[in-house]
GROMACS .gro file of C-alpha atoms in nm:
model
  259
    1MET     CA    1   0.335  -0.901   1.598
    2VAL     CA    2   0.346  -1.205   1.393
    3ALA     CA    3   0.098  -1.411   1.705
    4LEU     CA    4  -0.133  -1.154   1.648
    5ILE     CA    5  -0.186  -1.214   1.292
    6GLY     CA    6  -0.196  -1.627   1.390
    7ARG     CA    7  -0.517  -1.507   1.603
    8LEU     CA    8  -0.668  -1.314   1.363
    9ILE     CA    9  -0.605  -1.607   1.125
   10ALA     CA   10  -0.791  -1.777   1.373
   11ALA     CA   11  -1.103  -1.625   1.450
   12ALA     CA   12  -1.137  -1.569   1.039
   13PRO     CA   13  -1.442  -1.813   0.902
   14ALA     CA   14  -1.272  -2.209   0.839
   15ASP     CA   15  -1.425  -2.287   0.542
   16ARG     CA   16  -1.184  -2.029   0.321
   17PRO     CA   17  -0.856  -1.868   0.398
   18ALA     CA   18  -0.853  -1.576   0.632
   19ARG     CA   19  -0.858  -1.194   0.432
   20ILE     CA   20  -0.659  -0.981   0.632
   21ALA     CA   21  -0.513  -0.664   0.565
   22LEU     CA   22  -0.194  -0.524   0.702
   23VAL     CA   23  -0.182  -0.149   0.704
   24GLY     CA   24   0.043   0.161   0.715
   25ALA     CA   25   0.249   0.435   0.631
   26GLN     CA   26   0.548   0.375   0.410
   27GLY     CA   27   0.871   0.217   0.601
   28SER     CA   28   0.625   0.104   0.872
   29GLY     CA   29   0.703  -0.290   0.803
   30LYS     CA   30   0.406  -0.387   0.728
   31THR     CA   31   0.497  -0.579   0.438
   32THR     CA   32   0.826  -0.768   0.615
   33LEU     CA   33   0.559  -0.863   0.905
   34GLY     CA   34   0.288  -1.007   0.643
   35ARG     CA   35   0.624  -1.196   0.525
   36ALA     CA   36   0.693  -1.339   0.815
   37ALA     CA   37   0.336  -1.428   0.923
   38ALA     CA   38   0.340  -1.615   0.577
   39ALA     CA   39   0.591  -1.842   0.631
   40ALA     CA   40   0.487  -1.862   0.993
   41PHE     CA   41   0.110  -1.986   0.906
   42GLY     CA   42   0.108  -2.099   0.504
   43ALA     CA   43  -0.052  -1.831   0.382
   44ALA     CA   44   0.037  -1.596   0.077
   45GLN     CA   45   0.156  -1.293   0.096
   46VAL     CA   46   0.066  -0.988  -0.174
   47SER     CA   47   0.147  -0.625  -0.167
   48ILE     CA   48  -0.059  -0.376  -0.274
   49ASP     CA   49   0.253  -0.250  -0.453
   50ASP     CA   50   0.198  -0.571  -0.695
   51VAL     CA   51  -0.086  -0.499  -0.850
   52TYR     CA   52  -0.043  -0.110  -0.989
   53LEU     CA   53  -0.199  -0.052  -1.300
   54THR     CA   54   0.037  -0.080  -1.583
   55ARG     CA   55   0.225   0.245  -1.725
   56ALA     CA   56   0.008   0.246  -2.009
   57GLU     CA   57  -0.280   0.253  -1.781
   58ARG     CA   58  -0.145   0.497  -1.608
   59GLU     CA   59  -0.099   0.718  -1.879
   60ALA     CA   60  -0.418   0.709  -1.988
   61MET     CA   61  -0.546   0.808  -1.654
   62ALA     CA   62  -0.352   1.105  -1.677
   63ARG     CA   63  -0.494   1.213  -1.982
   64GLU     CA   64  -0.843   1.151  -1.900
   65VAL     CA   65  -0.859   1.260  -1.496
   66HIS     CA   66  -0.530   1.416  -1.392
   67PRO     CA   67  -0.186   1.447  -1.509
   68LEU     CA   68  -0.064   1.335  -1.155
   69PHE     CA   69  -0.243   0.985  -1.156
   70LEU     CA   70   0.052   0.877  -1.378
   71THR     CA   71   0.287   0.845  -1.081
   72ARG     CA   72   0.194   0.493  -0.862
   73GLY     CA   73   0.106   0.451  -0.509
   74PRO     CA   74  -0.233   0.684  -0.409
   75PRO     CA   75  -0.564   0.534  -0.428
   76GLY     CA   76  -0.686   0.497  -0.785
   77THR     CA   77  -0.347   0.368  -0.945
   78HIS     CA   78  -0.393  -0.025  -0.863
   79ASP     CA   79  -0.569  -0.245  -0.992
   80LEU     CA   80  -0.838  -0.371  -0.712
   81ALA     CA   81  -1.050  -0.603  -0.973
   82MET     CA   82  -0.716  -0.797  -1.047
   83LEU     CA   83  -0.634  -0.848  -0.651
   84GLY     CA   84  -0.984  -0.960  -0.563
   85ALA     CA   85  -0.982  -1.203  -0.855
   86LEU     CA   86  -0.608  -1.353  -0.733
   87MET     CA   87  -0.771  -1.363  -0.354
   88ASP     CA   88  -1.090  -1.586  -0.492
   89ARG     CA   89  -0.837  -1.775  -0.734
   90LEU     CA   90  -0.629  -1.819  -0.393
   91SER     CA   91  -0.916  -1.958  -0.200
   92VAL     CA   92  -1.060  -2.225  -0.418
   93ALA     CA   93  -0.731  -2.361  -0.499
   94GLY     CA   94  -0.680  -2.730  -0.494
   95PRO     CA   95  -0.331  -2.893  -0.292
   96GLU     CA   96  -0.186  -2.910  -0.653
   97ASP     CA   97  -0.291  -2.591  -0.803
   98GLU     CA   98  -0.010  -2.306  -0.872
   99THR     CA   99  -0.150  -1.953  -0.827
  100PRO     CA  100   0.098  -1.658  -1.026
  101LEU     CA  101   0.110  -1.371  -0.776
  102PRO     CA  102   0.193  -1.051  -0.980
  103ASP     CA  103   0.470  -0.821  -0.948
  104PHE     CA  104   0.543  -0.479  -1.021
  105ASP     CA  105   0.851  -0.365  -1.162
  106LYS     CA  106   0.906  -0.027  -0.920
  107ARG     CA  107   1.254   0.078  -1.138
  108GLY     CA  108   1.078   0.024  -1.442
  109ASP     CA  109   0.774   0.145  -1.362
  110ASP     CA  110   0.549  -0.135  -1.489
  111ARG     CA  111   0.423  -0.498  -1.446
  112VAL     CA  112   0.652  -0.763  -1.453
  113PRO     CA  113   0.605  -0.983  -1.775
  114THR     CA  114   0.383  -1.313  -1.614
  115ASP     CA  115   0.589  -1.559  -1.710
  116ARG     CA  116   0.785  -1.420  -1.434
  117TRP     CA  117   0.554  -1.374  -1.128
  118ARG     CA  118   0.626  -1.625  -0.828
  119ARG     CA  119   0.390  -1.894  -0.801
  120PHE     CA  120   0.184  -2.022  -0.466
  121ARG     CA  121   0.125  -2.370  -0.493
  122GLY     CA  122  -0.193  -2.514  -0.305
  123ARG     CA  123  -0.434  -2.311  -0.084
  124PRO     CA  124  -0.288  -2.083   0.181
  125ARG     CA  125  -0.437  -2.071   0.538
  126ALA     CA  126  -0.475  -1.678   0.490
  127ILE     CA  127  -0.468  -1.394   0.220
  128LEU     CA  128  -0.187  -1.159   0.374
  129VAL     CA  129  -0.255  -0.796   0.173
  130ASP     CA  130   0.037  -0.530   0.266
  131ALA     CA  131  -0.115  -0.188   0.129
  132TRP     CA  132  -0.033   0.163   0.240
  133CYS     CA  133  -0.402   0.312   0.205
  134LEU     CA  134  -0.663   0.051   0.266
  135GLY     CA  135  -0.881   0.141   0.576
  136ALA     CA  136  -0.870   0.520   0.465
  137MET     CA  137  -1.149   0.682   0.518
  138ALA     CA  138  -1.261   0.967   0.293
  139GLU     CA  139  -1.277   1.352   0.354
  140ASP     CA  140  -1.555   1.574   0.340
  141ASP     CA  141  -1.550   1.845   0.062
  142ALA     CA  142  -1.409   2.127   0.295
  143ALA     CA  143  -1.160   1.928   0.403
  144LEU     CA  144  -1.021   1.874   0.011
  145ALA     CA  145  -1.056   2.278  -0.067
  146ALA     CA  146  -0.693   2.389   0.037
  147PRO     CA  147  -0.365   2.227  -0.041
  148ILE     CA  148  -0.175   2.103   0.225
  149ASN     CA  149   0.170   2.060   0.083
  150ALA     CA  150   0.342   2.224  -0.234
  151LEU     CA  151   0.272   1.944  -0.483
  152GLU     CA  152  -0.097   1.997  -0.435
  153ARG     CA  153  -0.059   2.398  -0.436
  154ASP     CA  154   0.163   2.381  -0.757
  155HIS     CA  155   0.025   2.080  -0.940
  156ASP     CA  156  -0.363   2.037  -0.863
  157PRO     CA  157  -0.443   2.406  -0.749
  158ASP     CA  158  -0.817   2.353  -0.814
  159GLY     CA  159  -0.836   2.041  -0.650
  160THR     CA  160  -0.911   1.768  -0.936
  161TRP     CA  161  -0.646   1.485  -0.845
  162ARG     CA  162  -0.743   1.520  -0.433
  163ARG     CA  163  -1.117   1.457  -0.490
  164ALA     CA  164  -1.068   1.206  -0.775
  165VAL     CA  165  -0.803   1.035  -0.524
  166ASN     CA  166  -1.078   1.074  -0.238
  167ALA     CA  167  -1.355   0.933  -0.435
  168PHE     CA  168  -1.161   0.631  -0.506
  169VAL     CA  169  -1.138   0.606  -0.134
  170ALA     CA  170  -1.455   0.586  -0.055
  171GLY     CA  171  -1.595   0.382  -0.320
  172PRO     CA  172  -1.373   0.094  -0.440
  173TYR     CA  173  -1.101   0.071  -0.136
  174ALA     CA  174  -1.380   0.122   0.071
  175THR     CA  175  -1.566  -0.182  -0.123
  176PHE     CA  176  -1.283  -0.407  -0.109
  177VAL     CA  177  -1.218  -0.376   0.287
  178ALA     CA  178  -1.557  -0.481   0.339
  179GLY     CA  179  -1.493  -0.794   0.218
  180LEU     CA  180  -1.213  -0.834   0.457
  181ASP     CA  181  -1.198  -1.027   0.749
  182ALA     CA  182  -0.974  -0.777   0.947
  183LEU     CA  183  -0.737  -0.487   0.906
  184VAL     CA  184  -0.443  -0.435   1.133
  185PHE     CA  185  -0.308  -0.066   1.147
  186LEU     CA  186   0.042   0.020   1.171
  187GLN     CA  187   0.035   0.369   1.329
  188ALA     CA  188   0.329   0.588   1.290
  189PRO     CA  189   0.399   0.817   1.596
  190GLY     CA  190   0.335   1.106   1.311
  191PHE     CA  191   0.414   1.234   0.957
  192ASP     CA  192   0.740   1.335   1.015
  193VAL     CA  193   0.887   0.996   1.055
  194VAL     CA  194   0.744   0.869   0.710
  195LEU     CA  195   1.057   1.039   0.517
  196ASP     CA  196   1.315   0.895   0.696
  197TRP     CA  197   1.183   0.566   0.717
  198ARG     CA  198   1.111   0.571   0.358
  199CYS     CA  199   1.476   0.675   0.260
  200GLN     CA  200   1.582   0.423   0.512
  201GLN     CA  201   1.413   0.187   0.268
  202GLU     CA  202   1.590   0.312  -0.019
  203ALA     CA  203   1.940   0.291   0.131
  204ASP     CA  204   1.872  -0.053   0.183
  205LEU     CA  205   1.778  -0.143  -0.186
  206LEU     CA  206   2.129   0.075  -0.274
  207GLY     CA  207   2.295  -0.074  -0.060
  208VAL     CA  208   2.421   0.184   0.182
  209ALA     CA  209   2.377   0.280   0.544
  210PRO     CA  210   2.115   0.534   0.569
  211ASP     CA  211   2.320   0.840   0.612
  212ASP     CA  212   2.495   0.770   0.326
  213LEU     CA  213   2.212   0.825   0.107
  214PRO     CA  214   2.271   1.092  -0.141
  215ALA     CA  215   2.111   1.432  -0.090
  216HIS     CA  216   1.944   1.451  -0.394
  217GLU     CA  217   1.764   1.064  -0.311
  218ARG     CA  218   1.638   1.225  -0.023
  219ALA     CA  219   1.518   1.520  -0.176
  220ARG     CA  220   1.391   1.319  -0.418
  221LEU     CA  221   1.188   1.093  -0.159
  222ALA     CA  222   1.098   1.429   0.000
  223GLY     CA  223   0.871   1.554  -0.297
  224PHE     CA  224   0.757   1.157  -0.377
  225ILE     CA  225   0.556   1.115  -0.062
  226GLN     CA  226   0.389   1.465  -0.091
  227TYR     CA  227   0.142   1.224  -0.329
  228PHE     CA  228   0.096   1.013  -0.004
  229GLU     CA  229   0.072   1.284   0.272
  230ARG     CA  230  -0.321   1.370   0.269
  231VAL     CA  231  -0.412   1.069   0.333
  232THR     CA  232  -0.184   0.962   0.558
  233ARG     CA  233  -0.227   1.233   0.760
  234ARG     CA  234  -0.582   1.166   0.763
  235MET     CA  235  -0.511   0.803   0.881
  236LEU     CA  236  -0.280   0.910   1.155
  237ALA     CA  237  -0.507   1.132   1.266
  238GLY     CA  238  -0.810   0.857   1.328
  239GLY     CA  239  -0.961   0.805   0.978
  240VAL     CA  240  -0.889   0.480   0.931
  241ARG     CA  241  -1.149   0.169   0.962
  242ALA     CA  242  -0.926  -0.093   1.146
  243ASP     CA  243  -0.968  -0.409   1.381
  244VAL     CA  244  -0.676  -0.359   1.548
  245THR     CA  245  -0.419  -0.074   1.604
  246VAL     CA  246  -0.066  -0.106   1.699
  247LYS     CA  247   0.102   0.200   1.762
  248LEU     CA  248   0.452   0.203   1.680
  249ASP     CA  249   0.795   0.450   1.771
  250ARG     CA  250   0.993   0.621   1.558
  251ASN     CA  251   1.241   0.268   1.583
  252ARG     CA  252   0.903   0.083   1.457
  253ARG     CA  253   0.879  -0.107   1.772
  254PRO     CA  254   0.534  -0.215   1.885
  255GLY     CA  255   0.346  -0.046   2.151
  256PRO     CA  256   0.030  -0.032   2.278
  257MET     CA  257  -0.259  -0.242   2.046
  258ALA     CA  258  -0.603  -0.151   2.067
  259GLY     CA  259  -0.918  -0.315   1.895
   0.00000   0.00000   0.00000
């Protein structure tokens, strides 16, 4: 799939770095693909996970909009303005310029201090953004009416949170995607694999085999992915605007491509 990214970079306007999003459910391998392609083509790789709103900003959203916005991940919890400004800065960087790339401490649940950010030297050939929700299409009001999981049923019974998330999808996130040159969607075979993929990620972070991941960790992750379930299911069912869709099997092996 690295070769696919190379073809998309070559097809983009030559007067600036290509802007390409790599999109897929949690654990689909989009960050790994982005890093490999960045190394191969002299691109800058940024994850949307690196531009979460700060803890204080999400606490404000939790007070002012809905308590579920305290948890990072869903549309509305990212600083798209910062990401856009970063892409603009990279696009005009000179050969000797160093551009700081944001970072987020997931364990500490807050943005890493700017003096610890990694730096990209020069002007990249492309800017690769990996993100789970870019390209998602908003739902209509009728689809939002009924909760789809325990999280929505117990913590968003009136639908305030999911309507707000949907508005972010339809507004700022769609606007951001409109400024990209291409979007590649890594399509999981179904939502049922997302928990296994996410548990594999966590096991890697803990340095254990997936089968040795403690049961309480798997239960925690099962609860966490409910924040992502509605939008992920929508995308897997075809509610995504992508230039190229790559179907993955349960082992993340790429299959047919469309687009």
